Coordinates of C-alpha atoms (C1' of nucleotides) in Angstrom, one line a residue:
Chain A
M1 CA 69.7 32.1 -88.4
Q2 CA 71.0 31.3 -92.8
K3 CA 74.3 33.9 -93.3
D4 CA 76.2 34.5 -95.7
F5 CA 79.9 36.5 -95.2
K6 CA 83.4 36.2 -97.6
I7 CA 86.8 36.1 -97.4
K8 CA 90.1 36.5 -98.4
A9 CA 91.7 33.5 -99.8
K10 CA 94.9 34.3 -102.0
E11 CA 97.5 31.7 -102.8
F12 CA 94.7 29.3 -101.9
D13 CA 93.0 26.4 -104.6
L14 CA 90.0 24.6 -102.9
E15 CA 89.1 22.5 -104.7
A16 CA 93.2 20.7 -105.7
T17 CA 93.0 20.6 -101.4
M18 CA 89.9 19.4 -101.6
Y19 CA 90.7 16.3 -102.9
S20 CA 94.8 16.1 -102.8
G21 CA 94.0 13.0 -100.0
Q22 CA 95.0 14.3 -96.7
T23 CA 94.3 11.7 -94.4
S24 CA 92.8 14.7 -92.2
Q25 CA 88.2 13.8 -93.3
P26 CA 87.4 12.6 -96.7
P27 CA 86.0 15.1 -99.3
W28 CA 83.3 18.1 -98.2
H29 CA 80.5 17.3 -100.2
P30 CA 80.3 18.7 -103.6
N31 CA 76.9 20.5 -105.0
G32 CA 77.4 22.9 -107.0
G33 CA 80.3 24.1 -108.0
G34 CA 80.9 24.3 -104.1
Y35 CA 81.1 22.4 -100.9
N36 CA 78.6 21.6 -97.7
E37 CA 80.0 20.2 -94.2
L38 CA 78.1 19.7 -91.1
L39 CA 80.8 22.0 -88.7
T40 CA 80.6 22.0 -84.7
V41 CA 81.4 26.0 -83.4
N42 CA 81.0 26.9 -80.6
N43 CA 79.0 23.3 -79.7
K44 CA 76.0 24.4 -81.6
P45 CA 75.1 22.4 -85.0
S46 CA 75.6 24.1 -88.8
L47 CA 75.3 23.3 -92.2
I48 CA 78.7 25.5 -93.8
T49 CA 78.3 26.3 -98.1
I50 CA 81.6 27.4 -99.3
K51 CA 82.7 28.4 -102.3
Q52 CA 85.4 30.0 -103.8
A53 CA 85.8 32.4 -106.7
D54 CA 89.1 34.4 -107.9
D55 CA 90.7 34.9 -104.6
K56 CA 88.5 34.4 -102.5
L57 CA 85.4 32.0 -100.3
H58 CA 81.7 32.2 -100.5
I59 CA 81.0 30.9 -97.0
T60 CA 77.5 30.3 -95.9
I61 CA 76.7 29.2 -92.5
E62 CA 73.1 27.8 -91.6
A63 CA 72.0 26.6 -88.4
H64 CA 69.3 27.0 -86.3
E65 CA 70.8 28.5 -83.2
K66 CA 72.4 31.4 -83.2
I67 CA 76.8 31.4 -84.0
P68 CA 79.1 34.3 -84.1
L69 CA 80.8 34.8 -87.8
Y70 CA 83.5 35.5 -86.4
K71 CA 84.0 32.3 -84.7
V72 CA 83.0 30.6 -88.3
K73 CA 85.5 32.8 -90.1
E74 CA 88.2 31.5 -87.3
R75 CA 87.4 27.9 -87.7
I76 CA 87.2 28.2 -91.8
N77 CA 90.7 30.0 -91.9
H78 CA 92.6 27.1 -90.1
I79 CA 90.6 24.1 -91.8
F80 CA 92.1 25.5 -94.5
D81 CA 95.2 26.8 -92.9
L82 CA 94.4 30.4 -95.3
K83 CA 97.1 32.2 -92.1
F84 CA 99.7 30.3 -93.8
N85 CA 102.6 32.1 -95.4
I86 CA 102.3 30.2 -98.7
E87 CA 104.3 33.2 -100.2
E88 CA 107.2 32.8 -98.7
F89 CA 107.3 28.5 -98.4
Y90 CA 107.8 29.6 -101.9
D91 CA 109.9 31.3 -101.7
F92 CA 111.8 28.4 -100.2
L93 CA 111.3 25.9 -102.2
Y94 CA 112.7 28.1 -105.2
S95 CA 115.9 28.6 -102.9
H96 CA 116.2 25.1 -103.2
P97 CA 116.6 23.2 -106.4
P98 CA 115.2 20.9 -106.9
L99 CA 112.3 21.7 -105.8
D100 CA 111.6 23.9 -106.8
S101 CA 109.9 22.0 -110.0
V102 CA 107.2 20.8 -107.6
I103 CA 105.8 24.4 -107.3
D104 CA 104.0 24.6 -111.1
Y105 CA 102.5 20.6 -110.5
S106 CA 100.4 22.1 -106.9
R107 CA 100.5 25.9 -106.9
G108 CA 97.3 27.5 -104.1
L109 CA 97.6 23.4 -102.0
R110 CA 97.0 24.0 -98.6
L111 CA 96.8 21.9 -95.9
F112 CA 93.5 20.6 -94.8
L113 CA 93.1 20.4 -91.2
A114 CA 90.8 18.1 -89.3
K115 CA 87.5 19.8 -87.8
D116 CA 87.0 16.5 -85.8
V117 CA 91.1 15.3 -84.9
F118 CA 89.5 11.7 -83.5
E119 CA 87.9 11.5 -86.9
C120 CA 91.5 12.3 -88.3
I121 CA 92.9 9.4 -86.4
I122 CA 90.6 7.3 -87.5
S123 CA 91.0 8.3 -91.6
S124 CA 94.3 7.7 -90.4
I125 CA 94.3 4.5 -89.6
A126 CA 92.0 3.5 -92.0
S127 CA 94.4 5.0 -94.8
A128 CA 97.0 2.4 -94.4
N129 CA 97.7 0.2 -97.3
C130 CA 94.4 0.9 -98.8
S131 CA 93.3 3.4 -100.9
I132 CA 92.0 7.4 -101.2
K133 CA 88.9 6.2 -102.6
R134 CA 88.2 3.0 -100.6
W135 CA 89.4 4.8 -97.1
T136 CA 87.3 7.9 -98.2
N137 CA 83.9 6.0 -98.6
A138 CA 84.6 3.7 -95.8
I139 CA 84.5 6.8 -93.9
N140 CA 81.9 8.8 -94.8
H141 CA 80.4 5.2 -94.7
I142 CA 80.8 4.9 -90.6
K143 CA 78.9 8.7 -90.5
R144 CA 75.9 7.8 -91.8
S145 CA 76.2 4.7 -90.2
W146 CA 77.1 5.8 -86.7
G147 CA 77.4 9.7 -86.6
R148 CA 74.6 12.0 -84.9
G149 CA 72.2 13.7 -88.3
Y150 CA 71.5 16.5 -87.8
Q151 CA 68.4 18.0 -90.8
F152 CA 69.2 21.2 -92.7
S153 CA 67.4 22.9 -95.7
K154 CA 70.2 20.4 -98.0
G155 CA 69.4 17.1 -96.1
I156 CA 70.7 15.2 -93.8
F157 CA 74.7 15.7 -92.3
Y158 CA 76.2 13.1 -90.2
S159 CA 78.7 14.3 -87.4
F160 CA 81.7 11.9 -86.9
P161 CA 80.7 9.3 -84.0
T162 CA 82.8 9.8 -80.5
P163 CA 85.4 7.5 -79.2
T164 CA 82.8 6.2 -76.9
I165 CA 80.5 4.5 -80.5
L166 CA 83.3 3.2 -82.1
A167 CA 84.5 2.0 -78.5
G168 CA 81.2 -0.4 -77.9
L169 CA 81.1 -1.2 -82.1
D170 CA 81.9 -5.0 -82.5
D171 CA 84.7 -6.3 -85.2
N172 CA 82.1 -7.3 -87.6
S173 CA 80.2 -4.5 -88.2
L174 CA 82.5 -1.6 -87.8
R175 CA 83.6 -4.2 -90.6
S176 CA 81.4 -3.8 -92.8
A177 CA 81.7 -0.2 -93.6
G178 CA 85.0 -0.8 -95.6
V179 CA 87.7 -1.0 -93.2
G180 CA 88.9 -4.9 -93.1
Y181 CA 91.1 -6.0 -91.2
R182 CA 91.7 -2.0 -90.2
A183 CA 88.4 -2.8 -87.7
S184 CA 90.5 -4.3 -84.4
Y185 CA 93.2 -1.0 -84.6
I186 CA 90.3 1.5 -84.4
I187 CA 87.9 -0.4 -82.1
R188 CA 91.7 -0.9 -79.3
T189 CA 92.6 2.5 -80.5
S190 CA 88.8 4.9 -79.9
R191 CA 89.2 2.1 -76.6
M192 CA 92.4 4.2 -75.6
I193 CA 91.2 7.7 -76.9
S194 CA 88.1 8.0 -74.5
R195 CA 90.9 7.6 -71.2
I196 CA 93.7 10.3 -72.7
P197 CA 92.9 13.5 -73.2
I198 CA 94.2 13.4 -77.1
K199 CA 94.1 17.4 -76.9
D200 CA 96.2 17.1 -74.4
L201 CA 98.9 16.4 -76.9
K202 CA 98.5 19.3 -79.7
R203 CA 100.4 21.1 -76.5
M204 CA 103.1 18.7 -76.7
D205 CA 106.4 19.3 -78.8
Y206 CA 106.8 16.7 -82.4
D207 CA 108.8 14.0 -80.7
R208 CA 106.8 13.6 -77.8
A209 CA 103.2 13.5 -79.9
F210 CA 105.3 11.3 -82.0
N211 CA 106.1 8.5 -79.4
I212 CA 103.0 8.6 -77.2
L213 CA 100.6 8.0 -80.7
L214 CA 102.6 5.3 -81.5
K215 CA 101.3 2.6 -78.6
L216 CA 97.6 2.7 -80.2
P217 CA 96.8 0.0 -82.2
G218 CA 97.1 1.1 -86.5
V219 CA 99.4 3.4 -85.7
G220 CA 103.2 3.1 -86.7
P221 CA 105.6 6.0 -88.4
K222 CA 103.2 6.7 -91.7
V223 CA 100.6 7.3 -89.8
A224 CA 101.6 8.7 -86.3
D225 CA 103.2 11.6 -88.5
C226 CA 99.2 12.3 -91.2
I227 CA 98.0 12.6 -87.8
L228 CA 100.8 15.2 -86.9
L229 CA 100.3 17.0 -89.7
Y230 CA 96.4 16.6 -90.2
G231 CA 94.9 17.1 -87.1
F232 CA 98.1 18.5 -85.2
R233 CA 99.6 21.1 -87.2
K234 CA 102.9 20.1 -86.9
L235 CA 104.7 21.4 -89.4
E236 CA 107.9 19.3 -88.7
A237 CA 105.6 16.0 -89.6
F238 CA 106.7 14.2 -92.6
P239 CA 104.8 11.6 -93.5
V240 CA 106.6 9.0 -95.5
D241 CA 104.9 7.0 -98.0
V242 CA 105.7 4.6 -100.5
W243 CA 105.4 7.9 -102.8
I244 CA 107.2 9.6 -100.6
Q245 CA 110.2 6.9 -100.5
R246 CA 110.0 6.7 -104.0
I247 CA 110.3 10.7 -104.8
M248 CA 113.2 11.3 -102.4
K249 CA 115.6 8.8 -103.5
H250 CA 115.1 10.1 -107.0
L251 CA 115.4 13.8 -106.2
F252 CA 117.7 13.2 -103.4
S253 CA 119.3 10.0 -102.8
V254 CA 118.7 9.5 -99.6
D255 CA 118.2 5.8 -99.0
D256 CA 114.5 4.7 -96.4
K257 CA 117.3 5.1 -92.6
K258 CA 118.7 8.3 -93.1
L259 CA 115.0 10.2 -95.1
R260 CA 114.2 10.9 -91.1
D261 CA 117.3 13.2 -89.8
F262 CA 117.9 14.4 -93.5
V263 CA 113.8 16.0 -93.4
K264 CA 115.0 17.6 -90.1
D265 CA 117.8 19.3 -91.2
E266 CA 117.1 20.3 -95.0
F267 CA 113.2 20.9 -94.2
N268 CA 113.4 21.8 -90.8
D269 CA 109.1 23.5 -90.3
Y270 CA 108.3 23.8 -93.9
A271 CA 108.3 19.5 -93.8
G272 CA 105.2 19.1 -93.3
Y273 CA 103.9 21.5 -96.5
V274 CA 107.1 20.2 -98.4
Q275 CA 106.5 16.4 -98.1
L276 CA 102.1 17.4 -99.4
Y277 CA 103.4 19.0 -102.2
L278 CA 106.3 16.4 -103.1
Y279 CA 103.6 13.5 -102.7
N280 CA 101.3 15.9 -105.9
Y281 CA 104.3 16.5 -107.5
A282 CA 105.7 11.9 -107.8
R283 CA 102.5 11.3 -108.5
K284 CA 101.1 13.7 -110.9
S285 CA 105.2 14.7 -112.7
G286 CA 104.5 11.2 -114.1
I287 CA 109.2 11.1 -113.5
L288 CA 108.3 8.2 -111.1
E289 CA 107.2 6.5 -114.4
G290 CA 109.6 4.2 -115.0
V291 CA 111.4 3.9 -111.9
Q292 CA 111.0 1.4 -109.5
Chain B
dG1 C1' 89.3 -12.2 -113.0
dC2 C1' 93.3 -9.7 -111.3
dC3 C1' 96.0 -6.3 -109.2
dC4 C1' 97.1 -2.8 -106.1
dA5 C1' 96.6 0.2 -102.7
dG6 C1' 99.4 7.2 -98.3
dG7 C1' 101.6 0.8 -94.0
dG8 C1' 101.4 -2.0 -89.7
dC9 C1' 101.9 -6.7 -86.7
dT10 C1' 104.0 -10.2 -85.9
dA11 C1' 107.6 -14.2 -85.7
dT12 C1' 111.7 -15.3 -86.8
dA13 C1' 116.8 -14.7 -87.2
Chain C
dT1 C1' 117.2 -4.0 -84.2
dA2 C1' 116.4 -6.2 -89.1
dT3 C1' 113.5 -8.2 -92.7
dA4 C1' 109.4 -11.3 -94.4
dG5 C1' 105.4 -12.5 -94.7
dC6 C1' 100.5 -11.5 -93.8
dC7 C1' 96.5 -9.4 -93.8
dA8 C1' 90.8 -7.5 -96.0
dT9 C1' 88.6 -6.1 -99.8
dG10 C1' 87.0 -2.0 -102.3
dG11 C1' 87.9 0.4 -106.7
dG12 C1' 90.1 0.0 -111.3

DNA sequence: GCCCAGGGCTATA
DNA sequence: TATAGCCATGGG
């Protein structure tokens, strides 16, 4: 079956979101101004092509079996967080200087949510102390090596392997994907995950889910927050990396120890989006140049 | 060839 | 509890 349709997407920048380095997954495969990716809908593999034109997204589906269109629409709306009221978020930023200055560097940037929560967990672990370019290449390598390939008219596309498959790998073969010493973290976490119902995390409150994730090898506070934000859409999560530390110190003079409490009090449920915009601002504005 | 990367783990005090 | 080294290795 092959179908296409459009969905409304105001205040959304697909390209900026795709390349914002969120650890839910690597960027989708660019193709003629649009992007291709394998998406499992109703347990059926389908190739999605997404392209932005003005305030609309043009979606094409190619699948071997019939798939309800509204399900695909739901998935797209979820992955790019299109139902999030971003105007209201901008109002929040405008009324909380100096946050008002970050908007112009990231207008239309939204969450890039996991299409596969396990992929998000492994991507987040792989991203620690690693460049965005490198961990996205590694994840793509893992997909090609151990994921399942599906043939479409545009080529073969691979799913992310299951926890059981990664749990069965030995350290050296996983290292061949380019994850370095994180290989053992990934294998050990996969072993634990294949025995734990990670879907339960979605229902849990933020603090409880955070503390459970910390038990996974390779998962510290920053990675746990990435998993909660990009994997489970816990909007209170505020992943703190070196860039966020520097920009928070620069803008608010908060030291690292008081950061979590400060964020909880000041940003509340906008914490995740504030982090997204601050990260972009810290890297793109050049405001930190010359600041240690 | 050098340096750094969206941190986490482990040993020490 | 707090801080100091150490970690693999691809990419710029």
